[in-house]
C-alpha positions as MATLAB code, in Angstrom:
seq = 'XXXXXXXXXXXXXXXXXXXXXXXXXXXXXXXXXXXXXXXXXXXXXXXXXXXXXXXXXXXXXXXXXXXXXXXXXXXXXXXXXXXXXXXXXXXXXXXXXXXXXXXXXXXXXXXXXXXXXXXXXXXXXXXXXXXXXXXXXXXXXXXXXXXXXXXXXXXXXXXXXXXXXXXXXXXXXXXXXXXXXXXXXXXXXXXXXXXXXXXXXXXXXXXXXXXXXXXXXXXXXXXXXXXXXXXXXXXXXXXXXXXXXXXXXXXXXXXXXXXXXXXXXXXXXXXXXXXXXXXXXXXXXXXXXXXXXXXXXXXXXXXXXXXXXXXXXXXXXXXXXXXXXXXXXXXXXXXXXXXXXXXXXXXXXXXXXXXXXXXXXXXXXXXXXXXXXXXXXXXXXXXXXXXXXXXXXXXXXXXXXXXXXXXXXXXXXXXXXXXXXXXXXXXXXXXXXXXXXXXXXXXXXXXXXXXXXXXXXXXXXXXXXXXXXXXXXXXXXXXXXXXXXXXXXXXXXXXXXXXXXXXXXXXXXXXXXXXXXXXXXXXX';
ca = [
       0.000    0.000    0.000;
       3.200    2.048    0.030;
       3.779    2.274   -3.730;
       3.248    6.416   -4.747;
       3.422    4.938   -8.889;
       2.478    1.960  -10.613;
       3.414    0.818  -13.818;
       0.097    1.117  -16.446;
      -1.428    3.594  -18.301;
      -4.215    6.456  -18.902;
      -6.459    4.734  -16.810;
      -4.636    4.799  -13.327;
      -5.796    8.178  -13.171;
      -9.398    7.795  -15.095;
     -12.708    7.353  -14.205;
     -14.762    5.468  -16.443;
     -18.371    5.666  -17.290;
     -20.127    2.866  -18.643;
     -23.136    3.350  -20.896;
     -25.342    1.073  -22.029;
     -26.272    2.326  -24.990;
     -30.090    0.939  -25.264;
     -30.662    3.237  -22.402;
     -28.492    6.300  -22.210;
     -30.208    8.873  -24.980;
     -32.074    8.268  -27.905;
     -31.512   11.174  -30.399;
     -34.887    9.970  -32.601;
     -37.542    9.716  -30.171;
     -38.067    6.179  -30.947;
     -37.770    4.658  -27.606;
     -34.547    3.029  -27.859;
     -30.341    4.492  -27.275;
     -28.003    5.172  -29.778;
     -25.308    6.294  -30.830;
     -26.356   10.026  -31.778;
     -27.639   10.418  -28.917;
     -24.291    9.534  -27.051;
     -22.822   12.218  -29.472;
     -25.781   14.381  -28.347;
     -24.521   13.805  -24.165;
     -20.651   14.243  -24.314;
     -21.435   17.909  -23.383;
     -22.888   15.989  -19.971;
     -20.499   13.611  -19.379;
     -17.224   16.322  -20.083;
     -19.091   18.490  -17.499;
     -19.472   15.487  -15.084;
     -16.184   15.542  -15.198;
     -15.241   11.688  -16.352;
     -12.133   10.842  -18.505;
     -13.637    8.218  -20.292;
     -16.824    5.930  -21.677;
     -17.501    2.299  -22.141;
     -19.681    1.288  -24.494;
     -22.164   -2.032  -23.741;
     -22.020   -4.392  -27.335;
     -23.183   -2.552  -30.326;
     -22.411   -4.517  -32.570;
     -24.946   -6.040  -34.903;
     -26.618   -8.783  -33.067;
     -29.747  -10.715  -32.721;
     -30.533   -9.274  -29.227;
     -30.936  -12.747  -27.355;
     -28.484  -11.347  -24.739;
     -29.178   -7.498  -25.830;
     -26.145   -7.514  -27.993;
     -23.882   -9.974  -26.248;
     -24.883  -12.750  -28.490;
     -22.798  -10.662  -31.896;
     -23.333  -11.472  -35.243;
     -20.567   -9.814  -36.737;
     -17.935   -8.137  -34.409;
     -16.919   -5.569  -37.396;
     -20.219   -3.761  -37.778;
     -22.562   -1.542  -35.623;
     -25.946   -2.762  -34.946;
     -29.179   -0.405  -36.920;
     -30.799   -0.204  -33.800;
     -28.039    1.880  -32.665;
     -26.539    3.711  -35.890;
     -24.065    3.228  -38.624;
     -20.230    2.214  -38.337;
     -19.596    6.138  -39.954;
     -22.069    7.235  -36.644;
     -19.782    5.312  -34.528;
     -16.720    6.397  -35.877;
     -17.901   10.031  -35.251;
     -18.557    9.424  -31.947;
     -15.192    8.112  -31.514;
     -14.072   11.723  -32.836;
     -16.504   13.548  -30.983;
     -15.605   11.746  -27.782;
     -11.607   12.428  -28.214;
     -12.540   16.201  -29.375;
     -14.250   16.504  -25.580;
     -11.145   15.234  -24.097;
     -12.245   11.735  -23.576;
     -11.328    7.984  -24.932;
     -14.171    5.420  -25.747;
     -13.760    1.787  -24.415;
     -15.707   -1.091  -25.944;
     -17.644   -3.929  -25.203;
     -15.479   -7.019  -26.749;
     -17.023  -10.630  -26.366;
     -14.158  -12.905  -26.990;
     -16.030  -15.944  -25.266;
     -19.295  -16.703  -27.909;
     -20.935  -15.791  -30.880;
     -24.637  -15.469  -32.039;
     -25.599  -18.530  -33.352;
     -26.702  -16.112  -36.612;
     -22.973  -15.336  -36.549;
     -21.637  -16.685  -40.000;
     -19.020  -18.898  -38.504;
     -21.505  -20.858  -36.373;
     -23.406  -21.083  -39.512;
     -21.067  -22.342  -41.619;
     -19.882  -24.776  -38.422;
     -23.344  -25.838  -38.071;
     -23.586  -27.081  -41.786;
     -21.047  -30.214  -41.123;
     -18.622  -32.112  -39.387;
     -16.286  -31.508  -42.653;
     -16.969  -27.942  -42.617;
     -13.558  -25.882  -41.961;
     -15.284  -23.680  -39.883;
     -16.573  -26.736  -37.693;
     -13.436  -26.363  -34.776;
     -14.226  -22.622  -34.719;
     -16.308  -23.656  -32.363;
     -16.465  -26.295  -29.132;
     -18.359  -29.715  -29.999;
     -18.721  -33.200  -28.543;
     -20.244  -36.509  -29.246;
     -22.775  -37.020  -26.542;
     -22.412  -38.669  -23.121;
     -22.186  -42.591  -22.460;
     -26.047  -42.233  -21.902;
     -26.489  -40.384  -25.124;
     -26.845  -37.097  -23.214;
     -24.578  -34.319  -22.983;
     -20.722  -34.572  -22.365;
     -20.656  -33.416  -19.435;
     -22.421  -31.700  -16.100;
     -22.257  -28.005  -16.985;
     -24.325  -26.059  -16.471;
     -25.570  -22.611  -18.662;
     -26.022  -19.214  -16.919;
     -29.423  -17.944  -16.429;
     -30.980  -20.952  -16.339;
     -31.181  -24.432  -14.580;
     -29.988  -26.016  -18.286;
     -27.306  -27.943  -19.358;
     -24.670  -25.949  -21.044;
     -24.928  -27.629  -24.030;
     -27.406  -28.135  -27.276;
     -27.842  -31.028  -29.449;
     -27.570  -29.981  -33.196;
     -29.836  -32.845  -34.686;
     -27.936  -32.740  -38.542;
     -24.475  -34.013  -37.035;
     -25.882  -35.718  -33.619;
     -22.716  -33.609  -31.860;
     -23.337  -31.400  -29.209;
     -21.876  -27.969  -29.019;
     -21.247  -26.258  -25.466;
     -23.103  -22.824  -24.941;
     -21.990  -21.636  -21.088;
     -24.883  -19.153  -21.707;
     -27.809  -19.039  -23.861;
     -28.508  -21.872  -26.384;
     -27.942  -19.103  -29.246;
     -24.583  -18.021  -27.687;
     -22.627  -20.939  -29.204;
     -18.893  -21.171  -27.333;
     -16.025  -20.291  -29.869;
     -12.670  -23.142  -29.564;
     -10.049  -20.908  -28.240;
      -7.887  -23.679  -29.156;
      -8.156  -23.237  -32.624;
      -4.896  -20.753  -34.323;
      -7.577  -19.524  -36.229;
     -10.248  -18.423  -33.835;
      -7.269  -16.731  -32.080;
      -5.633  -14.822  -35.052;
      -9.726  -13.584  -36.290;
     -10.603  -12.535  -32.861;
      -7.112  -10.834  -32.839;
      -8.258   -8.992  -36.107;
     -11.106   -7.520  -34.395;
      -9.354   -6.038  -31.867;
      -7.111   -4.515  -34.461;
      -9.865   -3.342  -36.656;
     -11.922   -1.174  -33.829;
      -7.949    0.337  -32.864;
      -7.773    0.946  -36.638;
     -10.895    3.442  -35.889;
      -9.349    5.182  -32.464;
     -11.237    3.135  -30.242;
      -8.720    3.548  -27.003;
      -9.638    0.193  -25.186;
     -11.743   -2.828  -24.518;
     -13.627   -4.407  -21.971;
     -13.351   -7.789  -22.132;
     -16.753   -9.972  -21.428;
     -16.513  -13.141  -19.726;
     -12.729  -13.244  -20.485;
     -11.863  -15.193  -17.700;
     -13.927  -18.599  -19.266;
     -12.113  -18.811  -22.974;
      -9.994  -21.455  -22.484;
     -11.788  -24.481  -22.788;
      -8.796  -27.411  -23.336;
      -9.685  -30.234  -24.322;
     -11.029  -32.877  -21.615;
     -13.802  -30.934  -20.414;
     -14.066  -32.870  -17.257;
     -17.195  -32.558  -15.080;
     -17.809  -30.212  -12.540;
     -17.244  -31.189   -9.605;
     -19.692  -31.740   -6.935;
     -19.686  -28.616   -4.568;
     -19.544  -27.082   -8.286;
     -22.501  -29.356  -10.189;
     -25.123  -26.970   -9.671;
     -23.338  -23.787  -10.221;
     -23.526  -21.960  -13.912;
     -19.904  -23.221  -16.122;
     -19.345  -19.311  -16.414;
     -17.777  -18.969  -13.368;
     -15.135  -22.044  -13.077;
     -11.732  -21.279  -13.942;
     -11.240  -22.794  -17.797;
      -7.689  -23.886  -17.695;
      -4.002  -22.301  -18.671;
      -5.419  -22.013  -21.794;
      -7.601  -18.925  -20.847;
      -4.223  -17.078  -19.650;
      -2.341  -17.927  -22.739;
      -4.873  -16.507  -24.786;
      -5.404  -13.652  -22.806;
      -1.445  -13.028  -23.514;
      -2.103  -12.789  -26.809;
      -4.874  -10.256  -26.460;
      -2.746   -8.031  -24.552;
       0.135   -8.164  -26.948;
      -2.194   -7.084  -29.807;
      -4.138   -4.407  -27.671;
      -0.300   -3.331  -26.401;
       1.188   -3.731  -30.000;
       4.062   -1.315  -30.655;
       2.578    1.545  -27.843;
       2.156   -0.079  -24.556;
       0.350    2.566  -22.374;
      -2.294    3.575  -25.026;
      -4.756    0.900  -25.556;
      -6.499   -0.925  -22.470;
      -7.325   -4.340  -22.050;
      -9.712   -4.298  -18.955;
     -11.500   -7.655  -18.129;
     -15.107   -9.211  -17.212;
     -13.388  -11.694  -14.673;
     -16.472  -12.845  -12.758;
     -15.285  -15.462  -10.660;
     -15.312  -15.048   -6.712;
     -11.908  -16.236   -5.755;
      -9.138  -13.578   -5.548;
      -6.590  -15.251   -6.056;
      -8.077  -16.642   -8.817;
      -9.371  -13.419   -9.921;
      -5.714  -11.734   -9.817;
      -4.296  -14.610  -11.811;
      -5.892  -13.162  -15.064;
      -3.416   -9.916  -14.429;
      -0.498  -12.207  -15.004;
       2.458  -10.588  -14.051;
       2.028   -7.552  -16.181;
       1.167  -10.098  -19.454;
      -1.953  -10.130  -19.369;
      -4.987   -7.564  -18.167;
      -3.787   -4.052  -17.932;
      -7.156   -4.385  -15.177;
      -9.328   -6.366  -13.720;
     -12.844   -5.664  -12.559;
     -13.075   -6.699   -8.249;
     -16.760   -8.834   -8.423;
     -15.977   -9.119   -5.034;
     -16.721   -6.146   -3.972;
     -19.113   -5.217   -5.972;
     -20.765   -7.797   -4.005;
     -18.982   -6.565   -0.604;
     -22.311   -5.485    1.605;
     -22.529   -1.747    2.858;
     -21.170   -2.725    6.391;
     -17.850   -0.924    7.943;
     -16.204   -4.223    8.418;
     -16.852   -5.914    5.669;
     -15.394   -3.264    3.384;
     -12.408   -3.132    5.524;
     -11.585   -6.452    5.129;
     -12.137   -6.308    1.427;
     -10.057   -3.247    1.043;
      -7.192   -5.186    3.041;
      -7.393   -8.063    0.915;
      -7.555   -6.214   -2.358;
      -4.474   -3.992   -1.859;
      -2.645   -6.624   -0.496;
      -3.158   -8.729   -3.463;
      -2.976   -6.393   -6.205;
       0.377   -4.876   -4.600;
       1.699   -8.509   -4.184;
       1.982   -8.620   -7.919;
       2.701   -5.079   -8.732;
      -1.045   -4.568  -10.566;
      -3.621   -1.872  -10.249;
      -7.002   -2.385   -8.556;
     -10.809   -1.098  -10.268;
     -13.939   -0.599   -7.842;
     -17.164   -0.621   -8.957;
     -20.728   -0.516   -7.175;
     -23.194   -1.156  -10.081;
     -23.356   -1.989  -13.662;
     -25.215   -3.340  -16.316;
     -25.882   -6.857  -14.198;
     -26.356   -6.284  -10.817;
     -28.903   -4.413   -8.862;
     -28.424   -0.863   -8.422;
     -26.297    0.128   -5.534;
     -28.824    2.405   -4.473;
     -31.677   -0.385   -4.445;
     -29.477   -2.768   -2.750;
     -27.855   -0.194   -0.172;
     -31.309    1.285    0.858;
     -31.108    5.035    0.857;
     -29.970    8.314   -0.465;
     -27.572    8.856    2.342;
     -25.881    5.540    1.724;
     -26.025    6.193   -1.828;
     -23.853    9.496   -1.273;
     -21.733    8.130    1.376;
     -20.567    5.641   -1.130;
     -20.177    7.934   -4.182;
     -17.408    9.402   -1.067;
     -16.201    5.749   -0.766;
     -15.867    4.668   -4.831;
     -14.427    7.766   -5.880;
     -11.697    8.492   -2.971;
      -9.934    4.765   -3.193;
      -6.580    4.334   -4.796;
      -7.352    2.698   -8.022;
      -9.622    3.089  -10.977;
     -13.326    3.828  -10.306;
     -16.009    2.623  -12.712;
     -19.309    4.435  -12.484;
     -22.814    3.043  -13.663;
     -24.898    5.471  -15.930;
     -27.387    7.078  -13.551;
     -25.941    6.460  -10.203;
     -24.968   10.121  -10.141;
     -28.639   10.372  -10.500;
     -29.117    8.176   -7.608;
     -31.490    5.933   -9.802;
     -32.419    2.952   -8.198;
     -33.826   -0.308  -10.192;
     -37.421   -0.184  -12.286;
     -40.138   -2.199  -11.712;
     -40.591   -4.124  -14.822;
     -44.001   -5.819  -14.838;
     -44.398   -9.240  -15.952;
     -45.275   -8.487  -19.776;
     -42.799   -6.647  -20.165;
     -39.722   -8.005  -18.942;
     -37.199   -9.425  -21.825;
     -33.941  -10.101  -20.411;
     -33.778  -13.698  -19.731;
     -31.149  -13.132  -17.239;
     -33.460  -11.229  -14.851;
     -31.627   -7.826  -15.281;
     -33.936   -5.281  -17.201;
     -34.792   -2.804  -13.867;
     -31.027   -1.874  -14.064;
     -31.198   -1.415  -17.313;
     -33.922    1.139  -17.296;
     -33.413    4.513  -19.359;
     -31.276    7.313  -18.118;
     -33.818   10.037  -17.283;
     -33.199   13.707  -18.862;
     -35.577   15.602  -18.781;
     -38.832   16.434  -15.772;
     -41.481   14.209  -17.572;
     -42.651   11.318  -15.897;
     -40.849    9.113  -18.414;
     -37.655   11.414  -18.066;
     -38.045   12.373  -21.938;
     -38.281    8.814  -23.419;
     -41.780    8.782  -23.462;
     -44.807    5.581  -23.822;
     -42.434    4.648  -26.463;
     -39.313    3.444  -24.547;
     -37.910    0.150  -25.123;
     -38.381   -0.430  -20.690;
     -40.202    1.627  -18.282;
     -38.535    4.244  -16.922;
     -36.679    4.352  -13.116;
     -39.127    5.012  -10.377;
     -39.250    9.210   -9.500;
     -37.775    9.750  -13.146;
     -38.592   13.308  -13.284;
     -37.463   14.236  -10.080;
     -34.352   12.331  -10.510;
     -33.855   13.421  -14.034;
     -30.729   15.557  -15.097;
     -32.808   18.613  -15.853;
     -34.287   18.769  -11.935;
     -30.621   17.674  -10.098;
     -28.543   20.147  -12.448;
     -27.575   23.289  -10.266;
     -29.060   22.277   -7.376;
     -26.290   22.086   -4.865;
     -28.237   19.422   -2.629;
     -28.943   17.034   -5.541;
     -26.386   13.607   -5.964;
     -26.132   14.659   -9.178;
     -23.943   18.154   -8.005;
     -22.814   15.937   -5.780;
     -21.015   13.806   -8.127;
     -20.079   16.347   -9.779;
     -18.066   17.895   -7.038;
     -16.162   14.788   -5.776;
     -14.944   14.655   -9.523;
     -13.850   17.987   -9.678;
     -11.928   17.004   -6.288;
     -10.345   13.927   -7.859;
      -9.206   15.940  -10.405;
      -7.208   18.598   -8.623;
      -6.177   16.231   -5.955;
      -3.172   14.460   -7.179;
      -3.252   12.484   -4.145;
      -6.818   11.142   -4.989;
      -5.912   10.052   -8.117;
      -2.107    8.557   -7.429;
      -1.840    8.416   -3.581;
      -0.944    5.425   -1.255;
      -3.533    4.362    0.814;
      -3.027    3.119    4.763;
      -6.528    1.770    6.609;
      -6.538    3.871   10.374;
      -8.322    2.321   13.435;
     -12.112    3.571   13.682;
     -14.757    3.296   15.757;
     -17.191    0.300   15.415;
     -19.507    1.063   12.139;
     -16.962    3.226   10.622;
     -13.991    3.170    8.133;
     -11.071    5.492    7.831;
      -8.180    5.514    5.902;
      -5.363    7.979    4.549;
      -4.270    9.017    1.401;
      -0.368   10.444    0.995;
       1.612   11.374   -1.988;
       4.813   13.309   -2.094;
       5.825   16.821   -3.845;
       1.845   16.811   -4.616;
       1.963   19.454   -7.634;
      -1.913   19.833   -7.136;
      -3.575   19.825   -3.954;
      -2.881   18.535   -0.666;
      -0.260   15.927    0.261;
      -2.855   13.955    2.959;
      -6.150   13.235    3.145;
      -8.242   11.701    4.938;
     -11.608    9.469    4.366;
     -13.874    8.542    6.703;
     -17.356    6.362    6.208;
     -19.638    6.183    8.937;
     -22.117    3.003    8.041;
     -24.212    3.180   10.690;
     -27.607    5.426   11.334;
     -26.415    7.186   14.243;
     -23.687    9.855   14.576;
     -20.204    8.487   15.768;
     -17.446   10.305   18.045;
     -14.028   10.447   17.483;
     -14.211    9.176   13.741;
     -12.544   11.203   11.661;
      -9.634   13.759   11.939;
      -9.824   17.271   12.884;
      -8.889   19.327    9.570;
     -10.388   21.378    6.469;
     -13.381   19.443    5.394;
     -12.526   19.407    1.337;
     -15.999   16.956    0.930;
     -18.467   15.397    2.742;
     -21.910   13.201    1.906;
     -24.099   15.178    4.071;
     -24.356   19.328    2.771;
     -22.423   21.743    4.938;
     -20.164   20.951    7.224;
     -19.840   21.706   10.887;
     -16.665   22.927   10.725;
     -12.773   22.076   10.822;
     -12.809   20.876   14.615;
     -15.492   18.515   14.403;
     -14.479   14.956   14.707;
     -18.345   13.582   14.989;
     -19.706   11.646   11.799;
     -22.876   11.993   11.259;
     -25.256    9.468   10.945;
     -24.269    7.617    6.726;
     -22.030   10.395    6.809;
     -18.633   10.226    4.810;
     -16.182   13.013    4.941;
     -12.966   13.967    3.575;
     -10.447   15.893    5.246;
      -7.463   17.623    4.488;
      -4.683   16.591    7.100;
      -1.081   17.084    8.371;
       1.888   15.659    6.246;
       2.183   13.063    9.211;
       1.701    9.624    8.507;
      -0.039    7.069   11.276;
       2.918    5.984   13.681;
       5.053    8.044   12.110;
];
């Protein structure tokens, strides 16, 4: 936790906003995202203050998965534009001082994808190993015990032409490509190349963790049997062809292109293996705790454990409280004032923070009724359009592809801009403070002793050219205010409004503060 630099790029010092595009702005009032209306938001998101956007797929695709199922990785989707559209965006974007990230699924095609259809037509095909096939089971079922993600299902479908099975660790129409296969390696390769061909600064690997397959395919095993195939660790193979991927993404510039990974598996040490030892993932997203409760003592220990094990390898942590496939943090965390006190927490950690579109909004989750939910995975009231404007749809109107988020025109961006209470402005500030806060954005990090129910740490950087050289955070969890938990010293932010001034050392009740302090360090 002692390190002032680490070795890496851009994104040490980013934050990134992800944006699904279905649901961010739609520039022709026809109820769905795209990509003129991203064009149509930089404006918003420069003013935020963010460094940089991630793009969910948009890639032409038959939505099974809502673009994660692609159909051809070189092309952008109708629904959301043209590939001219997207490369203006890409322009538009750098032109407001940002980089773009995108979505990149390495693990599975659509089955409408042309190299599962040409795979599909034959055994002799010479597309056929693109993709992961078996003869059935000893009882003539499937080859093994996987299971598929969002459902109880095996992870595999039986193609009736060939009598073969082919392994699917999600949907049925999300066919698993063979990793194994040169060829599979050098065309995904090519894609990566083409979208860097267009400026696209980065990728966000999906389900990168689960590409390497091997060969035996063994069955789970039985504290594993009932658990989805997506999250067991695939083999060496997986790391040898995430090596490749960095190399390309790296290529000639190391520093400029990122290589940031879906690796949704709940064992760190298993989790950090996919960083390699500076080979592989420039980062890695922390599922654990993004699945860490809001309780003081559970985030300490995941703090402890997550510094300690990215500095044991010399790598560079992310946090992240929502996305795209979890419940809001603000549904899951209860309130407002949690909501704010962890906007404190996210964006005040050493590392790279990720935010969610709409949690500056402090959106919490739709309620989708039954006819019309479509994700099979469960996940549309996360997914629910960014509101923008003080209608009760938040300017998407009857027409929008899901209802909108509950309170939409309250919580909209037209209603929270300039009003200094709002967690919009509030956002907005602890950005600003990142940004002229060296020690925010580069700064060692040292957990301090707190009361019960609270969490305080220190962050220290020397010859700061901007801002302070010390800080100080502290997160009270619980509903009550708490003595003696935080430092006396200027107040540069805190979750609650005003503060009470330099002396106090009370939290109040959800309340997280930051504090400018002396250049002392703890013990020192």
């Amino acid at each position: 936790m002692e390190h002032d630099d680490q070795p890496g790029g851009w994104w040490n010092e980013a934050v990134i906003y992800q944006i699904y595009p279905r649901s961010f702005a739609d520039s022709d009032d026809d109820g769905t995202g795209d990509l003129e209306g991203i064009v149509g938001a930089l404006p918003y998101l420069s003013d935020l203050g963010v460094d940089a956007i991630w793009l969910s797929p948009t890639q032409p695709s038959p939505m099974a998965d809502f673009g994660y199922d692609v159909a051809d990785y070189c092309g952008i989707d109708p629904v959301f534009g043209t590939l001219d559209g997207f490369e203006r965006l890409v322009a538009a974007t750098h032109e407001a001082g940002m980089r773009l990230v995108m979505d990149y699924v390495p693990n599975h095609t659509s089955d409408q994808h042309p190299w599962f259809t040409a795979a599909r037509s034959g055994p002799e095909d010479p597309k056929r190993d693109w993709y992961v096939w078996r003869d059935p089971g000893p009882d003539g079922g499937p080859p093994n015990n996987w299971r598929a993600a969002f459902s109880d299902s095996p992870a595999w479908t039986l193609d009736d032409r060939s009598g073969q099975y082919y392994l699917h660790l999600f949907l049925s129409e999300q066919p698993d490509l063979n990793w194994e296969n040169p060829a599979v390696r050098e065309a995904m390769a090519d894609v990566l190349r083409f979208w860097m061909d267009l400026g696209v600064d980065g990728f966000r690997a999906d389900v990168v963790h689960a590409i390497g397959k091997g060969q035996d395919l063994p069955d789970a095993s039985e504290d594993l049997a009932g658990l989805p195939a997506c999250i067991f660790d695939q083999g060496p193979g997986t790391h040898d062809a995430i090596r490749l991927l960095r190399r390309v993404v790296d290529g000639d510039e190391p520093g400029v292109h990122l290589l940031l990974g879906e690796t949704a598996v709940f064992d760190r040490g298993q989790q950090l293996s996919y960083l390699g030892r500076g080979d592989e993932l420039h980062l890695g997203f922390n599922f654990l705790a993004l699945h860490t409760a809001w309780e003081a003592d559970r985030w300490r220990a995941e703090l402890d454990a997550a510094y300690e094990g990215h500095d044991a390898i010399g790598a560079w942590p992310t946090w992240v409280l929502s996305n795209h496939d979890v419940p809001r943090h603000r549904s899951r965390y209860g309130s407002d004032a949690r909501a704010r006190a962890a906007a404190v927490l996210l964006l005040t950690l050493r590392g790279t923070p990720f935010l969610y579109q709409g949690e500056e909004l402090g959106l919490s989750d739709a309620v989708v009724p039954p006819d019309r939910v479509l994700d099979p995975g469960g996940r549309d009231g996360c997914r629910a359009p960014v509101p923008w404007t003080r209608d009760e749809t938040g300017g998407w109107g009857p027409q929008s592809w899901l209802p909108p988020p509950p309170n939409a025109a309250e919580l909209s961006v037209a209603a929270q801009s300039g009003d200094g209470s709002s967690m919009l402005e509030h956002y907005r500030s602890l950005l600003e403070l990142r940004r002229r806060c060296d020690v925010l954005r580069r700064g060692t990090i040292e957990l301090l002793d707190s009361p019960t129910g609270t969490l305080r740490y220190r962050r220290s950087i020397g010859g700061a050219v901007n801002g302070p050289t010390d800080v100080e955070v502290a997160i009270n969890f619980t509903d009550g205010p708490v003595d003696n938990a935080v430092s006396p010293g200027r107040t540069l932010a805190t979750s609650i409004g005003e503060s009470a001034g330099p002396a106090t050392t009370t939290l109040g009740a959800d309340e997280a503060r930051v504090v400018e302090v002396d250049g002392l360090r703890s013990g020192a």
